[in-house]
Short mmCIF file of C-alpha atoms and ligand atoms in Angstrom, two decimals:
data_model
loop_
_atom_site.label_atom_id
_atom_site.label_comp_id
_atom_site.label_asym_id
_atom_site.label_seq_id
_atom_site.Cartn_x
_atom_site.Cartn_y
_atom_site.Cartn_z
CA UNK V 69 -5.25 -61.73 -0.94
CA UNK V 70 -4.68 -58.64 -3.53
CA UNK V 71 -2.78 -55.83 -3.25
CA UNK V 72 -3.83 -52.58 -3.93
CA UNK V 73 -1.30 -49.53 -4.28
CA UNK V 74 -2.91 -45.95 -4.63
CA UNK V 75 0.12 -43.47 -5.81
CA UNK V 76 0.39 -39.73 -5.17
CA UNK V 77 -2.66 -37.87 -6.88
CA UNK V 78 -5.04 -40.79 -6.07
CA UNK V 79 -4.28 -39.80 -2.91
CA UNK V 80 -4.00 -35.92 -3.66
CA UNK V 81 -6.76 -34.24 -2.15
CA UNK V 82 -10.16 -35.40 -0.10
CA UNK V 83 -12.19 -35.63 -3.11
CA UNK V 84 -9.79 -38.28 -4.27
CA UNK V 85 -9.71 -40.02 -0.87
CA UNK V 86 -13.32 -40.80 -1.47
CA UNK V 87 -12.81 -41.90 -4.45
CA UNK V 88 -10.18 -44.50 -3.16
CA UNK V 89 -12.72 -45.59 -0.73
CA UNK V 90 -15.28 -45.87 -3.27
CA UNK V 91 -12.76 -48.35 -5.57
CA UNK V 92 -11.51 -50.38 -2.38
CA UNK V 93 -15.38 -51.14 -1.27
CA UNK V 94 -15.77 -52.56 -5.02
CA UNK V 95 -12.65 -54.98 -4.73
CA UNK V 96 -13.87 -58.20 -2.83
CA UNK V 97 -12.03 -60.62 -0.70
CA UNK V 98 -8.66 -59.31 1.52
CA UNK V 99 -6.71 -57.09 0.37
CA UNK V 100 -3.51 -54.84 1.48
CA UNK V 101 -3.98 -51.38 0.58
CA UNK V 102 -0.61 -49.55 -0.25
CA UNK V 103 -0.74 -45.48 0.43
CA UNK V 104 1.61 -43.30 -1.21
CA UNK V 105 2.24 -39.82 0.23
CA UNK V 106 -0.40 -36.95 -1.18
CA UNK V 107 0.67 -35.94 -4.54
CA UNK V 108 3.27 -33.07 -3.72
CA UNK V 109 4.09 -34.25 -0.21
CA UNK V 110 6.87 -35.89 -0.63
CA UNK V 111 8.37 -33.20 -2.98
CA UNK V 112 8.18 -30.90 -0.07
CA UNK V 113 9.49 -32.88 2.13
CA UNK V 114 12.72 -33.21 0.17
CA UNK V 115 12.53 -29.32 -0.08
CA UNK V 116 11.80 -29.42 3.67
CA UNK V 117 15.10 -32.05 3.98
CA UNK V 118 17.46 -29.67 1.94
CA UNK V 119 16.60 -26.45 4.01
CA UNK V 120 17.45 -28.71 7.12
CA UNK V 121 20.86 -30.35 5.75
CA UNK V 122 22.01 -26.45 4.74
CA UNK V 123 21.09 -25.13 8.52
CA UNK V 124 18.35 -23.58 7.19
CA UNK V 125 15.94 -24.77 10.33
CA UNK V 126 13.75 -21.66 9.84
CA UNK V 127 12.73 -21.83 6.15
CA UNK V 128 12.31 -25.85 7.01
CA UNK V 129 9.63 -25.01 10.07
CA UNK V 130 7.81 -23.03 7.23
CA UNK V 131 7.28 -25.60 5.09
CA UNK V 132 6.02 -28.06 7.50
CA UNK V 133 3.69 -25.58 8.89
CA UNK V 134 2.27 -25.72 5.22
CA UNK V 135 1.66 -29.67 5.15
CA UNK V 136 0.54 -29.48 8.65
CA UNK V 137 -2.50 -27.23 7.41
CA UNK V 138 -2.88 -29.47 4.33
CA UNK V 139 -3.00 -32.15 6.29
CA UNK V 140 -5.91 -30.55 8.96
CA UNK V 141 -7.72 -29.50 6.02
CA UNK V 142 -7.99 -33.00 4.86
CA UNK V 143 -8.84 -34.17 8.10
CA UNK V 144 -11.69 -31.45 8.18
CA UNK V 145 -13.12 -32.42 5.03
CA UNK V 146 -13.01 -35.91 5.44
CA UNK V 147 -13.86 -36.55 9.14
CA UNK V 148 -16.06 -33.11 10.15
CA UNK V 149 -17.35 -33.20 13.93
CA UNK V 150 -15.69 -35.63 15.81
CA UNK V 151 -11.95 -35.35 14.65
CA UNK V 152 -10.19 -34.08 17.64
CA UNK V 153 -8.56 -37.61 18.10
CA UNK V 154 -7.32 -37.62 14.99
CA UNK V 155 -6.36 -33.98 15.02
CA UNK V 156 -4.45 -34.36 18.05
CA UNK V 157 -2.61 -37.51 16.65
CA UNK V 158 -1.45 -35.92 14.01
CA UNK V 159 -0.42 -32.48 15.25
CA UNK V 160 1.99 -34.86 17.81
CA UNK V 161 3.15 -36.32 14.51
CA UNK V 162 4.21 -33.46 12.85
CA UNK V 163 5.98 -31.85 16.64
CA UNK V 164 7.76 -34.93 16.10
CA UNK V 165 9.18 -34.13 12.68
CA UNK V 166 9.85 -30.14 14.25
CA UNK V 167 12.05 -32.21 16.50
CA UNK V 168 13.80 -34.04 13.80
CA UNK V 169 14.84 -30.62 12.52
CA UNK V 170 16.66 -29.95 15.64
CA UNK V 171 19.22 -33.21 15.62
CA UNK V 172 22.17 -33.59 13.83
CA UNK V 173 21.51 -33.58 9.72
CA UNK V 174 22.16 -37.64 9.13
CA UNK V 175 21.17 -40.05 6.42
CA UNK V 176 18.58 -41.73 8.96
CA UNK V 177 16.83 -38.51 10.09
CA UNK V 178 16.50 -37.46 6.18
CA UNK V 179 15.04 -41.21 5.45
CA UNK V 180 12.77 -40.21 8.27
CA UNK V 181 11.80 -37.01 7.12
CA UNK V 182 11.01 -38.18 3.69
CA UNK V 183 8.60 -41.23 4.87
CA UNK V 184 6.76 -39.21 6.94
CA UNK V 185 3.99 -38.25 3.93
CA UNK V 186 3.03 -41.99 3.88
CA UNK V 187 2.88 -42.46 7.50
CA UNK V 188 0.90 -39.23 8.55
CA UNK V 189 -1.69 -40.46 5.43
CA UNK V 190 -2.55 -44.12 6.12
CA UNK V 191 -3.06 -42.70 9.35
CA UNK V 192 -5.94 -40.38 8.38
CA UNK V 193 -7.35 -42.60 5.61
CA UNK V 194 -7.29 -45.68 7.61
CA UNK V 195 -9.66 -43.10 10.44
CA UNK V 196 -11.46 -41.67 7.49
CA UNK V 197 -12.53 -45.65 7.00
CA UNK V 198 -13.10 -46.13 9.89
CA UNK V 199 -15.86 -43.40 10.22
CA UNK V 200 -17.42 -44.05 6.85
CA UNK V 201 -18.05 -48.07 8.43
CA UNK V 202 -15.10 -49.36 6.29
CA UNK V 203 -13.27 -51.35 8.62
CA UNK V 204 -9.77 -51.91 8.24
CA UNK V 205 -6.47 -52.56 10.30
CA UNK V 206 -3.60 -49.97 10.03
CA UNK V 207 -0.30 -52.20 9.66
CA UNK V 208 3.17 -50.22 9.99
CA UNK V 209 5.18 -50.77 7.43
CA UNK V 210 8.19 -50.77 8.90
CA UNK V 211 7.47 -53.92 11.33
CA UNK V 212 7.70 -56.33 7.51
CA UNK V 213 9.24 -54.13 5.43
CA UNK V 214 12.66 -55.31 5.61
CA UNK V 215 14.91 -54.85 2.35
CA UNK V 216 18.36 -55.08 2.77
CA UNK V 217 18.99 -55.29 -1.36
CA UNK V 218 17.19 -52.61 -3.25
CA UNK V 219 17.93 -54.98 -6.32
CA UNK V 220 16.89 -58.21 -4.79
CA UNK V 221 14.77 -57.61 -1.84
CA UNK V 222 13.66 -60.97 0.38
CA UNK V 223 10.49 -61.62 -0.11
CA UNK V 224 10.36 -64.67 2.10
CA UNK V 225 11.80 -62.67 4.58
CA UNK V 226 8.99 -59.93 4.24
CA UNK V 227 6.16 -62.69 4.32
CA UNK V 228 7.86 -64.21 7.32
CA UNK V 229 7.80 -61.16 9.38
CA UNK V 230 4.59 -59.99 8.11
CA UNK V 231 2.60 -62.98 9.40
CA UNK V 232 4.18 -62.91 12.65
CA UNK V 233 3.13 -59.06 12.85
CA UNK V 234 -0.61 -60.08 12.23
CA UNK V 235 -0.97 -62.54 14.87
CA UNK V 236 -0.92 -59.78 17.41
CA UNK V 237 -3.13 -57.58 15.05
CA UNK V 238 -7.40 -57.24 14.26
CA UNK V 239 -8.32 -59.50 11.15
CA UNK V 240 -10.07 -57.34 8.47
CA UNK V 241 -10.34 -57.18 4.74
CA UNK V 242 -8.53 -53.86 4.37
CA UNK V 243 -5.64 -53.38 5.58
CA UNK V 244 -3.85 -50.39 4.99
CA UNK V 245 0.07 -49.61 4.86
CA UNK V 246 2.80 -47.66 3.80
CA UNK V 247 4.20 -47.56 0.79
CA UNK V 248 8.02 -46.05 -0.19
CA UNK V 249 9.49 -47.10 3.58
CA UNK V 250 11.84 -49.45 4.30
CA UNK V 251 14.18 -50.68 6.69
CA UNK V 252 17.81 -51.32 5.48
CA UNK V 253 20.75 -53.62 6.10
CA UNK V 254 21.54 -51.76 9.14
CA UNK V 255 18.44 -52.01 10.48
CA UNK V 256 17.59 -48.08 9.73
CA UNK V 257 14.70 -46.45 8.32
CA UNK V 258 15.09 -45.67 4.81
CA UNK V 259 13.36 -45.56 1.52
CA UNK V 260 13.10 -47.37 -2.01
CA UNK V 261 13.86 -44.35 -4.17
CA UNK V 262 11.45 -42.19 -5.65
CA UNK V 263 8.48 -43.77 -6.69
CA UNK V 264 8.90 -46.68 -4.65
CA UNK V 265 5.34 -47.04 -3.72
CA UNK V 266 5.29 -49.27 -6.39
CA UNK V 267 7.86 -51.60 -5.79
CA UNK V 268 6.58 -51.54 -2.19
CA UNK V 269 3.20 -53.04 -3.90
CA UNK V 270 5.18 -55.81 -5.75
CA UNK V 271 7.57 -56.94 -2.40
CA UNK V 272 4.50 -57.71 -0.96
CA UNK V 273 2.54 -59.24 -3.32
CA UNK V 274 5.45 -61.89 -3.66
CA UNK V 275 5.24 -62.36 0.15
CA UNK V 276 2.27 -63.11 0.00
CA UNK V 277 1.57 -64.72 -2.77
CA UNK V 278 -1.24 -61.92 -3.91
CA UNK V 279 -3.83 -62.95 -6.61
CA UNK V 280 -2.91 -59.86 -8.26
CA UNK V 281 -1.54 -56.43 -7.63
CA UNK V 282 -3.52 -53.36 -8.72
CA UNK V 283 -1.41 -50.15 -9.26
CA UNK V 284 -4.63 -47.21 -9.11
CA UNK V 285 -2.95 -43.89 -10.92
CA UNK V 286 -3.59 -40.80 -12.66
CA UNK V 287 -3.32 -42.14 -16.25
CA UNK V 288 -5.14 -45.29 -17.66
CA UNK V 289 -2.86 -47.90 -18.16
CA UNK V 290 0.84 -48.05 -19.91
CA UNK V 291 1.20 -45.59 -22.79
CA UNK V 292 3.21 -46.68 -26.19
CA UNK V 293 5.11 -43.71 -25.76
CA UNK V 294 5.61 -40.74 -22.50
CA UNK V 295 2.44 -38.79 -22.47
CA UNK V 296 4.19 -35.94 -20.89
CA UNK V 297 6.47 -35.35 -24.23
CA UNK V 298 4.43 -36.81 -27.13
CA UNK V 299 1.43 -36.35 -28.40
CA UNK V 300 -1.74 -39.04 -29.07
CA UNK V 301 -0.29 -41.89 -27.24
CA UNK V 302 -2.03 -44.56 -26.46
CA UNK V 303 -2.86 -47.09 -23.55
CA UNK V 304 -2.05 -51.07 -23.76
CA UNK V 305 -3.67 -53.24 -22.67
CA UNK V 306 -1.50 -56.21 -22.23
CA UNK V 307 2.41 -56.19 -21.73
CA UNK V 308 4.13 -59.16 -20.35
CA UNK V 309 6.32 -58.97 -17.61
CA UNK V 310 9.56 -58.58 -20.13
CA UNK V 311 8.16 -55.80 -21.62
CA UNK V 312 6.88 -53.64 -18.65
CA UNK V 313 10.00 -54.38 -16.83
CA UNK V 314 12.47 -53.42 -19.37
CA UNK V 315 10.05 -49.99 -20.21
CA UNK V 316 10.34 -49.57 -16.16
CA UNK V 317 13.98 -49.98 -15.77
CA UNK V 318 14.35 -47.83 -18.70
CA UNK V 319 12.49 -44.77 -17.34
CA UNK V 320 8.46 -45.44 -17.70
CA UNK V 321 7.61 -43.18 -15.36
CA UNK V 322 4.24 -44.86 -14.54
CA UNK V 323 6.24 -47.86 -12.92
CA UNK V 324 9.35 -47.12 -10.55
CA UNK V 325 11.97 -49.22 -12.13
CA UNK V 326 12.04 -52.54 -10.26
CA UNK V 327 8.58 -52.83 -10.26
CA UNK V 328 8.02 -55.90 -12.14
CA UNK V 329 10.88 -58.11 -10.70
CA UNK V 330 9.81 -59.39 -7.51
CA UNK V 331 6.53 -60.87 -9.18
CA UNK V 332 7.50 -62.21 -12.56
CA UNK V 333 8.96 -65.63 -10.95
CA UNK V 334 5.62 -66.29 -8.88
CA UNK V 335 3.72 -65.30 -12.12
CA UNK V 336 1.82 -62.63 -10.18
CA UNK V 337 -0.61 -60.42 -13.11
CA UNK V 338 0.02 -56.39 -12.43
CA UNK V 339 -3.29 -54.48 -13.18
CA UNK V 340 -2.82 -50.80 -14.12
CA UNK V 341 -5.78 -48.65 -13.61
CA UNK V 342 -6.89 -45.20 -13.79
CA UNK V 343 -8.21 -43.87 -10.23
CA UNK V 344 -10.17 -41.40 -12.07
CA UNK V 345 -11.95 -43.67 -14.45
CA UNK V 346 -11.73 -47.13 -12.86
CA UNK V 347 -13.98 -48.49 -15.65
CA UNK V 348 -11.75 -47.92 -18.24
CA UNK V 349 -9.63 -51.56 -19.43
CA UNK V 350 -6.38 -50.06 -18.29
CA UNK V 351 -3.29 -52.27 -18.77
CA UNK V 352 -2.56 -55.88 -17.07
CA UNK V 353 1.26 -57.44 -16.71
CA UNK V 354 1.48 -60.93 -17.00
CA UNK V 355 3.24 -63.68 -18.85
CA UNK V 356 0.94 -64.18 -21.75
CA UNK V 357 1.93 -62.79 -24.77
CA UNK V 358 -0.73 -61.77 -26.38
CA UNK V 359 0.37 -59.95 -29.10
CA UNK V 360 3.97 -59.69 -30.33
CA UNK V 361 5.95 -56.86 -32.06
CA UNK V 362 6.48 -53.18 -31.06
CA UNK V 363 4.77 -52.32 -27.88
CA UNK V 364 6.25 -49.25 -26.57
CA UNK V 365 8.95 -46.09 -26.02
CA UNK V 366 10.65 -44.87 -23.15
CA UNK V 367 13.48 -42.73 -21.92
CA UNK V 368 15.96 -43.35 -19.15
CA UNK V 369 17.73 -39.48 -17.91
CA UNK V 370 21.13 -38.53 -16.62
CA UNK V 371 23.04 -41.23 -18.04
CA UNK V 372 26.75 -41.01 -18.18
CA UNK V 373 28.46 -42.11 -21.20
CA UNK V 374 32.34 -43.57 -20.83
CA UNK V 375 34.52 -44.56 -23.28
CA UNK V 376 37.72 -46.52 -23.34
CA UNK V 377 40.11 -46.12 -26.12
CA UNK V 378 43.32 -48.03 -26.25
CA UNK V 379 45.47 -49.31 -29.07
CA UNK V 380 46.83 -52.77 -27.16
CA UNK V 381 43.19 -53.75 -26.49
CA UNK V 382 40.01 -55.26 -27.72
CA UNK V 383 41.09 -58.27 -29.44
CA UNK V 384 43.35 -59.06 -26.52
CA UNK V 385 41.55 -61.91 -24.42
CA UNK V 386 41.10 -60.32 -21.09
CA UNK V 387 40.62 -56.80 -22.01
CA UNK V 388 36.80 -56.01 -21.29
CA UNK V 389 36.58 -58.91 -18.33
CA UNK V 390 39.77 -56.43 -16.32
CA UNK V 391 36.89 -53.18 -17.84
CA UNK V 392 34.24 -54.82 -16.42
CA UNK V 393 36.01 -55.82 -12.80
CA UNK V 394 36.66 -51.85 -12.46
CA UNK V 395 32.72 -51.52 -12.58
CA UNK V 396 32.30 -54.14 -10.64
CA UNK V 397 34.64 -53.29 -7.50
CA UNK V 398 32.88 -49.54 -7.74
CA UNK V 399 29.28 -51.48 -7.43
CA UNK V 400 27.98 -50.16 -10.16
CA UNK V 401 26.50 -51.34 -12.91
CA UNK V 402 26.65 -50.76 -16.68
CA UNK V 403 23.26 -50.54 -19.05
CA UNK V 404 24.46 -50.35 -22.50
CA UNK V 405 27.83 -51.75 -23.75
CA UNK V 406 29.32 -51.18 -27.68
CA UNK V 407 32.73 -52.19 -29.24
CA UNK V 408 35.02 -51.44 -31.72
CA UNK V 409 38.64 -53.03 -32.62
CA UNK V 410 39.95 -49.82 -30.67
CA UNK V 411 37.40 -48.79 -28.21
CA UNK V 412 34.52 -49.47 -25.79
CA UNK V 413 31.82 -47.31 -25.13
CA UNK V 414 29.30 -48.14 -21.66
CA UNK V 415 26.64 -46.08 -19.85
CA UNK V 416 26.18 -46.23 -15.89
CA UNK V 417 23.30 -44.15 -14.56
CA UNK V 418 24.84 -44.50 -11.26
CA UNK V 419 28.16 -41.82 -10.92
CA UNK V 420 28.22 -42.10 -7.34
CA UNK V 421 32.19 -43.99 -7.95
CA UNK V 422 32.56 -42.40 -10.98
CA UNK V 423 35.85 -40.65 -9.75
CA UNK V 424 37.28 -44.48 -8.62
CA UNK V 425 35.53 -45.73 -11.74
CA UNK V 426 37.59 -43.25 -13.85
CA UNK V 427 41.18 -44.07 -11.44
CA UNK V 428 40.71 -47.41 -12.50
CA UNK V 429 40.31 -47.18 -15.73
CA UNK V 430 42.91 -44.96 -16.91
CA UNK V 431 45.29 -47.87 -16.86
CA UNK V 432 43.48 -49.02 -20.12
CA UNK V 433 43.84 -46.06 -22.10
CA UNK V 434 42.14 -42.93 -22.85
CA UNK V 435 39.17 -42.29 -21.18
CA UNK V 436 36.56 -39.68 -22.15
CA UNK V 437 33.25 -38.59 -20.16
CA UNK V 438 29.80 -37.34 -21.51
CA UNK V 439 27.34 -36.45 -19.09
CA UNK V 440 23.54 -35.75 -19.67
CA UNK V 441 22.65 -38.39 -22.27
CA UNK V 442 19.32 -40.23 -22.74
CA UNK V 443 18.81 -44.00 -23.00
CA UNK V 444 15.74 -44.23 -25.23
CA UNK V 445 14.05 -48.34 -25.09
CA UNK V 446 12.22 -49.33 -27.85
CA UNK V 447 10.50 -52.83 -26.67
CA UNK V 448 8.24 -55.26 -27.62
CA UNK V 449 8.18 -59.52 -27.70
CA UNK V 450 10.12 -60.27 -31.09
CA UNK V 451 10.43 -56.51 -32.47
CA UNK V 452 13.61 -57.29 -34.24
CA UNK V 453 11.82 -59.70 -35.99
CA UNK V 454 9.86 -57.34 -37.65
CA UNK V 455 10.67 -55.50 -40.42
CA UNK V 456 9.29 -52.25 -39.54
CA UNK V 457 11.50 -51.90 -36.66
CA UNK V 458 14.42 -51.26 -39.12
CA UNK V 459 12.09 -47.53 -39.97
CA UNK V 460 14.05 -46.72 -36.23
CA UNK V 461 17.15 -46.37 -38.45
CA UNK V 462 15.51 -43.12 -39.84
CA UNK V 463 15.69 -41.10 -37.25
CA UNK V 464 19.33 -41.23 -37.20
CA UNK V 465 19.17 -38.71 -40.37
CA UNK V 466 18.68 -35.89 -38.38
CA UNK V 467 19.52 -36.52 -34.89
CA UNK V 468 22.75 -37.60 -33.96
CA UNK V 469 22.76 -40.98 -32.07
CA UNK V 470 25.75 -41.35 -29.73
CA UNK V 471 25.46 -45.39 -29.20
CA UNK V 472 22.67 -48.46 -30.48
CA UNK V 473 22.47 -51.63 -28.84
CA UNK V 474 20.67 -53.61 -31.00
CA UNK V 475 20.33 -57.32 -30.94
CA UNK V 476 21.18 -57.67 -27.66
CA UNK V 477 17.63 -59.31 -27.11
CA UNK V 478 15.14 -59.72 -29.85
CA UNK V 479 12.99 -57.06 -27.62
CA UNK V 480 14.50 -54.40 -27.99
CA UNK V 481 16.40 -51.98 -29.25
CA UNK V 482 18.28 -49.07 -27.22
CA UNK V 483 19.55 -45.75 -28.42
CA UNK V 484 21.46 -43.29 -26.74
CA UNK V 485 21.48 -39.70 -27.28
CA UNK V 486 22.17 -36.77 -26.10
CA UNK V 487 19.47 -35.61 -23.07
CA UNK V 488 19.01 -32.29 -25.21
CA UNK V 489 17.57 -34.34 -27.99
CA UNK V 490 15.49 -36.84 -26.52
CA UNK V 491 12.00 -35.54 -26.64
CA UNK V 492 12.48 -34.79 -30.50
CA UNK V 493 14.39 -38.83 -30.61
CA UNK V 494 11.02 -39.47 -28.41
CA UNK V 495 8.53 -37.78 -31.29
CA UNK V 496 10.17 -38.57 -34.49
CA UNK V 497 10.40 -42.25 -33.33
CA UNK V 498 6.58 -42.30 -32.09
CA UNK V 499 6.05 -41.09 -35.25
CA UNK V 500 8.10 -43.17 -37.79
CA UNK V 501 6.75 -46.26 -35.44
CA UNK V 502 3.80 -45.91 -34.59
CA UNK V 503 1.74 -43.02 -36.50
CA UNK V 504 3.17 -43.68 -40.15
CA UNK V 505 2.60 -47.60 -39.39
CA UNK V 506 -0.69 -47.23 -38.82
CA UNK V 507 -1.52 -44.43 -41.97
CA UNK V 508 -0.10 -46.99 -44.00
CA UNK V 509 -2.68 -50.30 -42.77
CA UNK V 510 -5.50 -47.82 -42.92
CA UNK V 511 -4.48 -46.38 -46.65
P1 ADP E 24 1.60 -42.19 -9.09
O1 ADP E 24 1.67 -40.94 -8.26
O2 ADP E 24 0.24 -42.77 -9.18
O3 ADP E 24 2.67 -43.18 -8.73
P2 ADP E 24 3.21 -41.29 -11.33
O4 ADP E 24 3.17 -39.81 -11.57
O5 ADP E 24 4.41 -41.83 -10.64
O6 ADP E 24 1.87 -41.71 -10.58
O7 ADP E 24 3.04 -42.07 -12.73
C1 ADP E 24 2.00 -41.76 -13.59
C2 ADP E 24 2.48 -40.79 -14.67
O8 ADP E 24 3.52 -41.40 -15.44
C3 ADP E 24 1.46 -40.43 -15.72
O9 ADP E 24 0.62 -39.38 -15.27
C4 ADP E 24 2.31 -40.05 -16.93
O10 ADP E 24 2.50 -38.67 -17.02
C5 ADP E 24 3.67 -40.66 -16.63
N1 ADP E 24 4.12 -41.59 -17.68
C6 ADP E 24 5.37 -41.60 -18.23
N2 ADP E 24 5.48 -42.56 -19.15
C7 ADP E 24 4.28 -43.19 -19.21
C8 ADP E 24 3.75 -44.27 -19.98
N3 ADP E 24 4.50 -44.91 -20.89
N4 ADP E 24 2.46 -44.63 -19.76
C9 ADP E 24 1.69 -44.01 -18.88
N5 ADP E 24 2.13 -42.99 -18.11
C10 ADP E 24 3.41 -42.57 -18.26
N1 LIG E 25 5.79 -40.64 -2.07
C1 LIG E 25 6.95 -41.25 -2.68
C2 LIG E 25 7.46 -40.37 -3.83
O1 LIG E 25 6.85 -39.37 -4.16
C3 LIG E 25 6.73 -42.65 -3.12
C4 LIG E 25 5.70 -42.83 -4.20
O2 LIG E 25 4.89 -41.93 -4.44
O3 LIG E 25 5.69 -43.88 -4.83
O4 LIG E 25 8.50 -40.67 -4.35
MG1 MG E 26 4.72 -43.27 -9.14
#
């Protein structure tokens, strides 16, 4: 079995659709085929959720009148004549979201709201199959999607319930599900973040034990650096599952951050691939390493800096375990960590308890706050190792660096800076690492 996850603009408009089609008829054997929402969608939906949670039922109905017509455009295009089935399905779909809009405003009927882009889609692509003569079996997500920890999700449990959910259903070699949905520790509908069409890929590759997992995007493979603030990046075309995970975790946007983790145990490869020009080499995850050194840059946003200053403290045994137990009862946890002999300086990304987080620490001493910061992750197997890594060290001539972890692992190396900054800590480092580098082999 493989798994085959199309994100947002794969998905983005009926010439894409086709496209899909065209790359799923190419893949042989069985595979599940993971649908994101239509690039946009889900933005709109969230725009759709806030105009609902502010009373704003009016402005909402707007909206969804807009990605109903998206929607019956696609339909047109895709499936001209005989649609009114699938017309009719999903106009009842989308009376049923009007009616979420009239209940209460809750945390359930906005995790509904916000799946509904993935649910209305695999619906029309899996008809759209069906009329081309691709057959396939719809499977609903939330029958085997069951992830109580976002962090640790049961993939046993997800296989389990999956396999009992196909005994009832038509055997094909496409079948076609929803990515981003979940259903929670209390049994609710909910979601796995932004992005999570990914991770939705990965769960169930482990729970099934997948050959392989394809991720189809808009951009060929994993860039050495964010294409969106740096110029003449490049794709890679191997990482290992250190490396991609730590580049997720730490902002990549191409991967949603906890990508990687449910596969790296079962030693499942991750093929990245460009929708748009599936023949290009694109970038596969695995545990070879292939190549060691520098790989890659990326940038984690709205991190929260704290720091602890006390004079009674760090050499006292003790001190950072009673720090840590603060974070700890809060549930949140820390991503970079520093010392000195009078203070200790940590980054969360999650400030959700930052108000307890802050009550418990003022017992320790003085605490101070800095919001907006910028973890950027420089990673690759062995960098430290290498003595070019130290040229990182020249950026901090002109831009002020507000923490380093370094030596932590011999991977990588994380600076934090101020969010203002990071596209010119982004650049400079892209350029002292990669670009000069290079000049100077070729020279
Ligand atoms: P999808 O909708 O397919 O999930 P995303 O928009 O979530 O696609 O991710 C792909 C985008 O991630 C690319 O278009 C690119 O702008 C952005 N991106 C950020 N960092 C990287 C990187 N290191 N390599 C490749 N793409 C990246
Ligand atoms: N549609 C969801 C989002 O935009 C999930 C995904 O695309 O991965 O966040
Ligand atoms: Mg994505």
């Amino acid at each position: 079995m493989k798994v085959l996850k199309f994100g947002g603009t794969s998905v983005g408009s009926a010439a894409s659709i086709r496209n899909v089609k065209k790359i799923i008829s190419g893949v042989e054997g069985e595979k599940i085929v993971v649908l994101s929402a239509m690039a946009g969608v889900t933005n709109s939906l969230v725009q759709i959720n806030e105009c609902f949670k502010n009373g704003n039922v009016q402005e909402a109905s707007v909206f969804t009148d807009l990605l109903k017509q998206k929607h019956l455009e696609v339909i047109r295009e895709l499936i001209p004549g005989d649609n009114l089935s699938v017309n009719n399905h999903v106009l009842q779909s989308f009376e049923k979201l009007e009616e979420i809009l009239h209940e209460d405003h809750s945390e359930n009927a906005e995790a509904r709201i916000l799946t509904f882009g993935e649910s209305i889609l695999t619906y029309i692509v899996s008809n759209y199959f069906e009329y081309e003569g691709l057959n396939n079996t719809l499977l609903d997500a939330k029958k085997f999607m069951h992830v109580s920890n976002l962090e640790n999700p049961d993939t046993h449990k997800v296989g389990r319930l999956l396999e009992e959910y196909l005994k009832d259903k038509q055997k094909n070699e496409v079948y076609i599900t929803q990515g981003f949905v979940r259903i929670d520790k209390f049994n609710r509908i909910n979601t796995l973040k932004r992005g999570g069409s990914d991770y939705t890929s990965t769960i169930l590759g482990a729970a099934v034990q997948a050959e392989e997992i394809q991720i189809w995007t808009d951009i060929d493979g994993f860039h050495n650096n964010d294409p969106r603030y740096v110029e003449n990046t490049h794709p890679l075309s191997h990482l290992t599952f250190e490396e991609a995970a730590e580049l997720a975790y730490f902002g990549a946007k191409i991967l949603h951050p906890q990508t990687v983790s449910p596969v790296i145990g079962k030693n499942i490869p991750i093929f990245l691939k460009n929708t748009f020009t599936p023949d290009a080499q694109g970038t596969k995850i695995s545990n070879e390493v292939i190549r060691r050194g520098l790989k890659a840059i990326s940038a984690k946003d709205d991190i929260t800096a704290i720091k602890i200053k006390s004079n009674r403290m760090l050499m006292a045994h003790g001190f950072l375990k009673k720090i840590f137990e603060v974070f700890d009862a809060q549930e949140t946890s820390i991503d970079m960590i520093t010392t000195s002999e009078i203070a200790i300086s940590l980054t969360i990304d999650d400030t959700k308890n930052l108000d307890a987080i802050l009550n418990g620490l003022k017992a320790y001493g003085e605490i101070t706050v800095d919001h907006n910061h910028s973890i950027i992750c420089v990673v690759g197997e062995g960098l430290i190792e290498e003595k070019n890594t130290a040229r990182l060290f020249e950026v901090l001539k002109d831009i002020p660096i507000r923490m380093i972890s370094y030596g932590g692992s011999l991977n990588n190396v994380s600076l934090l800076v101020s969010t203002e900054n990071k596209i010119a800590v982004l650049q400079a480092l892209h350029q002292k690492l990669f670009v000069v580098q290079k000049e100077e082999v070729y020279n």
